[in-house]
Structures are given as structure tokens and as C-alpha cells.
Tab-separated table of C-alpha atoms in Angstrom:
chain	number	residue	atom	x	y	z
A	22	MET	CA	0.000	0.000	0.000
A	23	PRO	CA	1.283	3.507	-0.762
A	24	GLY	CA	2.095	6.073	1.876
A	25	GLU	CA	4.362	6.402	4.854
A	26	PRO	CA	5.258	3.075	6.517
A	27	ILE	CA	3.313	2.174	9.649
A	28	VAL	CA	5.306	1.956	12.884
A	29	MET	CA	4.126	-0.696	15.335
A	30	VAL	CA	5.870	-1.669	18.568
A	31	THR	CA	4.962	-3.803	21.555
A	32	ALA	CA	4.428	-2.459	25.055
A	33	TYR	CA	3.511	-4.304	28.232
A	34	ASP	CA	3.033	-1.770	31.022
A	35	HIS	CA	2.254	1.875	31.747
A	36	PRO	CA	5.849	3.218	31.536
A	37	SER	CA	6.572	1.493	28.217
A	38	ALA	CA	3.249	2.761	26.848
A	39	GLN	CA	4.178	6.317	27.787
A	40	ILE	CA	7.574	5.914	26.109
A	41	VAL	CA	6.211	4.632	22.802
A	42	GLU	CA	3.438	7.243	22.853
A	43	GLU	CA	5.997	10.027	23.226
A	44	ALA	CA	8.158	8.439	20.520
A	45	GLY	CA	5.251	8.820	18.093
A	46	VAL	CA	4.495	5.234	17.040
A	47	ASP	CA	1.289	4.492	15.160
A	48	VAL	CA	0.173	1.167	16.630
A	49	VAL	CA	0.938	-0.525	19.950
A	50	LEU	CA	0.637	-4.286	20.334
A	51	VAL	CA	0.382	-5.858	23.758
A	52	GLY	CA	1.838	-9.073	22.443
A	53	ASP	CA	1.817	-12.470	24.089
A	54	SER	CA	5.594	-12.112	23.833
A	55	ALA	CA	5.038	-10.600	27.287
A	56	ALA	CA	5.038	-14.203	28.465
A	57	MET	CA	8.807	-14.267	27.959
A	58	THR	CA	9.874	-10.622	28.114
A	59	VAL	CA	7.893	-9.659	31.226
A	60	LEU	CA	6.530	-12.756	32.961
A	61	GLY	CA	9.477	-15.122	32.674
A	62	TYR	CA	7.849	-18.018	30.827
A	63	ASP	CA	9.847	-20.106	28.348
A	64	SER	CA	7.374	-19.508	25.505
A	65	THR	CA	4.177	-17.629	24.725
A	66	VAL	CA	1.981	-20.671	25.367
A	67	PRO	CA	1.509	-20.490	29.180
A	68	VAL	CA	0.357	-16.867	29.439
A	69	THR	CA	-3.283	-16.541	30.490
A	70	VAL	CA	-6.106	-14.254	29.485
A	71	ASP	CA	-6.135	-12.619	32.918
A	72	GLU	CA	-2.393	-11.943	32.734
A	73	MET	CA	-2.720	-10.425	29.277
A	74	LEU	CA	-5.677	-8.305	30.358
A	75	MET	CA	-3.754	-6.924	33.335
A	76	LEU	CA	-0.870	-5.881	31.086
A	77	THR	CA	-3.164	-4.496	28.391
A	78	ARG	CA	-5.098	-2.342	30.859
A	79	ALA	CA	-1.823	-0.849	32.080
A	80	VAL	CA	-0.796	-0.026	28.511
A	81	ARG	CA	-4.197	1.493	27.759
A	82	ARG	CA	-3.744	3.930	30.644
A	83	GLY	CA	-0.493	5.138	29.087
A	84	LEU	CA	-1.788	5.695	25.545
A	85	SER	CA	-3.936	8.315	23.883
A	86	VAL	CA	-3.023	8.500	20.179
A	87	PRO	CA	-1.760	5.104	18.911
A	88	LEU	CA	-4.121	2.268	18.102
A	89	LEU	CA	-4.046	-0.459	20.752
A	90	VAL	CA	-3.996	-4.111	19.688
A	91	GLY	CA	-4.481	-6.900	22.228
A	92	ASP	CA	-3.028	-10.342	21.547
A	93	LEU	CA	-5.414	-13.192	22.341
A	94	PRO	CA	-3.297	-15.858	24.061
A	95	PHE	CA	-3.065	-19.520	23.138
A	96	GLY	CA	-6.158	-21.482	24.123
A	97	SER	CA	-8.421	-18.465	24.430
A	98	TYR	CA	-10.071	-18.495	20.993
A	99	GLU	CA	-9.323	-21.665	19.025
A	100	ALA	CA	-12.046	-23.995	20.325
A	101	SER	CA	-15.116	-22.167	19.024
A	102	ASP	CA	-16.463	-18.910	17.646
A	103	GLU	CA	-18.286	-18.368	20.932
A	104	LEU	CA	-15.070	-18.662	22.948
A	105	ALA	CA	-13.245	-16.342	20.576
A	106	ILE	CA	-15.972	-13.696	20.798
A	107	ALA	CA	-16.207	-13.924	24.591
A	108	THR	CA	-12.437	-13.534	24.971
A	109	ALA	CA	-12.165	-10.699	22.469
A	110	GLN	CA	-15.033	-8.824	24.103
A	111	ARG	CA	-13.102	-8.829	27.375
A	112	PHE	CA	-10.110	-7.235	25.656
A	113	VAL	CA	-12.351	-4.533	24.201
A	114	LYS	CA	-14.569	-3.938	27.268
A	115	GLU	CA	-12.069	-4.438	30.098
A	116	ALA	CA	-8.825	-3.290	28.486
A	117	GLY	CA	-9.948	-0.745	25.894
A	118	CYS	CA	-8.433	-2.445	22.851
A	119	ASP	CA	-9.124	-1.013	19.418
A	120	LEU	CA	-8.355	-4.356	17.752
A	121	VAL	CA	-7.484	-7.900	18.788
A	122	LYS	CA	-4.894	-10.185	17.164
A	123	ILE	CA	-5.150	-13.906	16.512
A	124	GLU	CA	-2.644	-16.272	14.911
A	125	ARG	CA	-2.605	-18.575	11.863
A	126	GLY	CA	-4.928	-19.359	8.995
A	127	GLY	CA	-7.019	-22.530	8.851
A	128	THR	CA	-9.781	-22.568	11.460
A	129	THR	CA	-8.546	-19.195	12.704
A	130	VAL	CA	-10.091	-17.731	9.555
A	131	ASP	CA	-13.488	-18.799	10.860
A	132	ARG	CA	-12.733	-17.229	14.240
A	133	ALA	CA	-11.664	-13.996	12.535
A	134	ARG	CA	-14.885	-13.890	10.548
A	135	ALA	CA	-16.967	-14.466	13.675
A	136	LEU	CA	-15.143	-11.703	15.539
A	137	VAL	CA	-15.599	-9.236	12.687
A	138	GLN	CA	-19.287	-10.105	12.448
A	139	ALA	CA	-19.525	-9.448	16.195
A	140	GLY	CA	-18.168	-5.953	15.597
A	141	ILE	CA	-14.610	-6.542	16.813
A	142	PRO	CA	-11.781	-5.396	14.498
A	143	VAL	CA	-9.175	-8.133	13.978
A	144	VAL	CA	-5.481	-8.288	13.131
A	145	GLY	CA	-4.429	-11.559	11.503
A	146	HIS	CA	-0.999	-13.155	11.857
A	147	VAL	CA	0.652	-15.505	9.356
A	148	GLY	CA	4.079	-16.976	8.726
A	149	LEU	CA	5.862	-17.922	11.922
A	150	THR	CA	3.155	-18.058	14.586
A	151	PRO	CA	4.875	-18.500	17.978
A	152	GLN	CA	1.845	-20.073	19.672
A	153	THR	CA	2.199	-23.088	17.362
A	154	ALA	CA	5.882	-22.858	16.437
A	155	THR	CA	6.453	-26.542	17.239
A	156	ALA	CA	4.007	-27.570	14.529
A	157	LEU	CA	5.906	-25.355	12.092
A	158	GLY	CA	9.247	-27.000	12.823
A	159	GLY	CA	10.376	-24.545	15.496
A	160	TYR	CA	11.290	-20.888	15.259
A	161	ARG	CA	12.256	-20.964	11.586
A	162	ALA	CA	11.530	-18.642	8.694
A	163	GLN	CA	8.459	-19.693	6.734
A	164	GLY	CA	7.775	-19.824	2.997
A	165	ARG	CA	11.091	-21.453	2.070
A	166	THR	CA	9.641	-23.280	-0.937
A	167	ALA	CA	7.163	-22.216	-3.590
A	168	ASP	CA	4.474	-24.450	-2.075
A	169	ALA	CA	5.135	-23.159	1.429
A	170	ALA	CA	5.068	-19.582	0.142
A	171	LEU	CA	1.688	-20.147	-1.496
A	172	ALA	CA	0.358	-21.577	1.772
A	173	VAL	CA	1.343	-18.360	3.584
A	174	ILE	CA	-0.210	-16.242	0.831
A	175	ASP	CA	-3.421	-18.299	0.864
A	176	ASP	CA	-3.707	-17.892	4.642
A	177	ALA	CA	-3.236	-14.146	4.278
A	178	LEU	CA	-5.863	-13.850	1.557
A	179	ALA	CA	-8.297	-15.950	3.585
A	180	LEU	CA	-7.829	-13.716	6.635
A	181	GLN	CA	-8.434	-10.637	4.501
A	182	GLY	CA	-11.539	-12.308	3.106
A	183	ALA	CA	-12.736	-12.952	6.652
A	184	GLY	CA	-12.622	-9.207	7.288
A	185	CYS	CA	-9.291	-8.667	9.053
A	186	ALA	CA	-8.311	-5.009	9.183
A	187	MET	CA	-4.559	-5.611	9.303
A	188	LEU	CA	-2.108	-8.483	8.948
A	189	VAL	CA	1.151	-9.284	10.739
A	190	VAL	CA	3.578	-11.343	8.657
A	191	GLU	CA	6.365	-12.835	10.770
A	192	ALA	CA	9.648	-14.479	9.748
A	193	VAL	CA	8.666	-14.959	6.115
A	194	LEU	CA	11.143	-14.850	3.258
A	195	SER	CA	11.317	-11.354	1.791
A	196	GLU	CA	10.316	-12.548	-1.678
A	197	VAL	CA	7.089	-13.954	-0.273
A	198	THR	CA	6.192	-10.642	1.347
A	199	ALA	CA	6.956	-8.806	-1.880
A	200	ALA	CA	4.576	-11.116	-3.738
A	201	LEU	CA	1.906	-10.922	-1.033
A	202	VAL	CA	1.592	-7.185	-0.432
A	203	PRO	CA	0.203	-6.274	-3.896
A	204	LEU	CA	-2.481	-8.947	-3.484
A	205	LEU	CA	-3.915	-7.413	-0.309
A	206	ASP	CA	-5.989	-4.306	0.333
A	207	ILE	CA	-5.221	-4.237	4.069
A	208	PRO	CA	-1.962	-3.079	5.688
A	209	VAL	CA	0.743	-5.702	6.077
A	210	ILE	CA	2.996	-5.284	9.118
A	211	GLY	CA	6.247	-7.175	8.817
A	212	ILE	CA	8.522	-8.610	11.469
A	213	GLY	CA	11.444	-10.372	9.886
A	214	ALA	CA	9.566	-10.289	6.575
A	215	GLY	CA	11.607	-7.809	4.540
A	216	ALA	CA	11.177	-4.193	3.542
A	217	ASP	CA	8.157	-4.573	1.230
A	218	ALA	CA	5.583	-4.652	4.027
A	219	ASP	CA	3.434	-1.586	4.698
A	220	GLY	CA	4.950	-1.248	8.154
A	221	GLN	CA	7.175	-2.916	10.723
A	222	VAL	CA	6.823	-4.176	14.286
A	223	LEU	CA	9.474	-5.056	16.862
A	224	VAL	CA	9.330	-6.150	20.478
A	225	PHE	CA	10.040	-3.282	22.900
A	226	HIS	CA	12.483	-5.332	24.973
A	227	ASP	CA	14.346	-6.544	21.888
A	228	LEU	CA	14.860	-3.195	20.184
A	229	LEU	CA	15.978	-1.542	23.444
A	230	GLY	CA	18.266	-4.377	24.533
A	231	LEU	CA	16.292	-5.197	27.690
A	232	TYR	CA	15.653	-8.899	27.029
A	233	ASP	CA	18.513	-11.266	27.867
A	234	GLY	CA	17.114	-14.281	26.008
A	235	PRO	CA	17.892	-15.299	22.423
A	236	VAL	CA	16.788	-12.847	19.737
A	237	ALA	CA	15.924	-13.480	16.115
A	238	LYS	CA	18.088	-12.504	13.164
A	239	PHE	CA	15.672	-9.735	12.206
A	240	VAL	CA	16.023	-7.852	15.502
A	241	LYS	CA	17.994	-4.606	15.433
A	242	ARG	CA	19.161	-3.154	18.744
A	243	TYR	CA	18.533	0.578	18.949
A	244	ALA	CA	19.761	0.823	22.550
A	245	GLU	CA	21.392	-1.368	25.199
A	246	LEU	CA	19.301	-0.502	28.223
A	247	ARG	CA	19.835	-3.755	30.101
A	248	GLY	CA	23.535	-3.080	30.447
A	249	ALA	CA	22.872	0.494	31.491
A	250	ALA	CA	20.314	-0.679	34.057
A	251	ILE	CA	22.683	-3.255	35.546
A	252	ALA	CA	25.408	-0.607	35.771
A	253	GLY	CA	23.053	1.832	37.477
A	254	VAL	CA	21.784	-0.668	40.045
A	255	SER	CA	25.330	-1.913	40.678
A	256	GLU	CA	26.518	1.627	41.377
A	257	TYR	CA	23.592	2.168	43.739
A	258	ALA	CA	24.406	-1.051	45.618
A	259	ALA	CA	28.062	-0.055	45.918
A	260	GLU	CA	27.175	3.393	47.264
A	261	VAL	CA	24.765	1.982	49.844
A	262	ARG	CA	27.351	-0.548	51.024
A	263	GLY	CA	30.051	2.118	51.067
A	264	GLY	CA	28.002	4.626	53.030
A	265	VAL	CA	27.982	7.121	50.147
A	266	TYR	CA	24.227	7.014	49.550
A	267	PRO	CA	22.139	8.588	50.913
A	268	GLY	CA	24.004	11.849	51.363
A	269	PRO	CA	22.753	14.909	53.241
A	270	GLU	CA	21.187	16.253	50.066
A	271	HIS	CA	18.891	13.197	49.833
A	272	GLY	CA	17.279	13.629	53.239
A	273	TYR	CA	14.734	15.897	54.946
A	274	GLY	CA	15.991	18.156	57.739
A	275	MET	CA	14.187	19.220	60.890
A	276	PRO	CA	14.628	22.796	62.225
A	277	GLU	CA	17.173	22.915	65.041
A	278	ALA	CA	14.585	24.155	67.526
A	279	GLU	CA	12.421	21.122	66.815
A	280	VAL	CA	15.429	18.806	67.075
A	281	ALA	CA	16.234	20.237	70.518
A	282	ARG	CA	12.607	19.884	71.648
A	283	MET	CA	12.445	16.293	70.330
A	284	ARG	CA	15.568	15.407	72.327
A	285	GLU	CA	14.155	17.106	75.398
A	286	LEU	CA	10.917	15.155	75.124
A	287	LEU	CA	12.790	11.886	74.633
A	288	ALA	CA	15.009	12.586	77.616
A	289	GLY	CA	11.963	13.191	79.779
A	290	ARG	CA	10.425	9.805	79.112
């Protein structure tokens, strides 16, 4: 699609929401990547609806301009249209989401259609879908053969046909994205999918160097905040142990007359 590329980034709490708001991003995704970056799980699979709602509400309170997308976690929408609608309604009603995101094609297309018919805007997600990465052979780029590329494209077209308002394409060979984008009328947001997408998304903790786990090839570090944070906390610990902090300038002083009276009162006890 023509025009200026769309900037999407994840956020998981009120401070990160305020940061990305001030930075001027267009769309904020409260991704289930929070399972690993914030909650300490080994994958996205264990995170619950209640955990995601708590994080999404915090992000909502920090945003005013960007669109807010809530990620429906694994197990919260796949079983039936009714389950998908009930879960998505919570993200809209309780967390103030503008859109919800669901992963994969296949039966997810039916869920997307049901959500759209229920009046809930949907973001689709094709290519590498972390919730079911094991079924895809692990965290590997998708669309490596012509047949595999067509499968990704067919999923994308089906999700558009179901009424999705936007599509995330993750870890897909660049040539596949280049072939896909002209076929769609909805914005395509890439993550590890080349430069032909209509916009890009990265994980907040990855792009700022806060996450200490493995990162994908497509991640670019724009800052190294984890190292800076460790250095800052280490300096604080050293100053406390060395009696440097707190100094006189960090405390609250009592007038001398009140100090004398306090001592007098204590002495009289």
C-alpha cells in the first residue's frame, strides 16, 4: 500500500506505553511475547487471558493516540467462535483495545470472521506463529519453498476475506512478502519479513536491549538498556554498602529548635 510506513511496537506496562506514545508510534501491540519478556515463561503458550488483560489495561492507561492491539493468548479463541468472541469482548470492554490479534490461517479464519461479524476489528498473523511454532518446525523462517510460500499467501488472503483489518507477517522470506503485499488491500505489518511490508513491528524489549534471552536474526538493537540498568543498580548497591548514599542532600531536615525539643521530650520519658 502507498504512503508512509506504519510503525508498530509492543508495550507491556504503563511506563513502556508512555515511552512509545511520546516516541510517536502508530500502533501498539500488547503481544503475548510478554510471556517471555515480562513474565518469565519459556514460551508464549503459558500466558493466560487474565495476565494479558492486566498488562493491556496498564498499557491502555499510558496511551492516547496510537491504536491499541491486544493479543489473544493460546487457548483463548481456538475452540469455538463463541469462545473467541467472549475472549475478544473482554479485551475490548475491560482493556480498551481497538483491535485484537489472533494467529494462523485454517480454522482461525473462521474465528476472525466471527469476531468481525460481532463488531470486533481483527489483526491476523501468518508466517511464523509463535503459539504453534512446534508444529511449524520450530522458530524458523516460513515460505522457504514455492508451495510453502503459497500456503502463507493463501492464509493471508483468507484472513483478509474474513474481514481482518490488518495483517502481521512474521519471519517470512522477503520474496514472499513482496509477492503478497500487492495482493492485499489491508496493511501488512512485517517482522522479519523484509522491507516490502506496509509497516514494521518489533518487540520493545528486543529493540531496546532489555531482554537477555535469544533474539531473532531480524532484531535490530537501537539501545542497550539492560547493560545500562545493571550498571546503574550496581553503582547504587556499591554506594549503599560504602556509606555514600544517601548523602545529606537526599534527606529531609528538621529545624534545630524542633530537634532540641524532640531530644528534650525523649530525655523526659
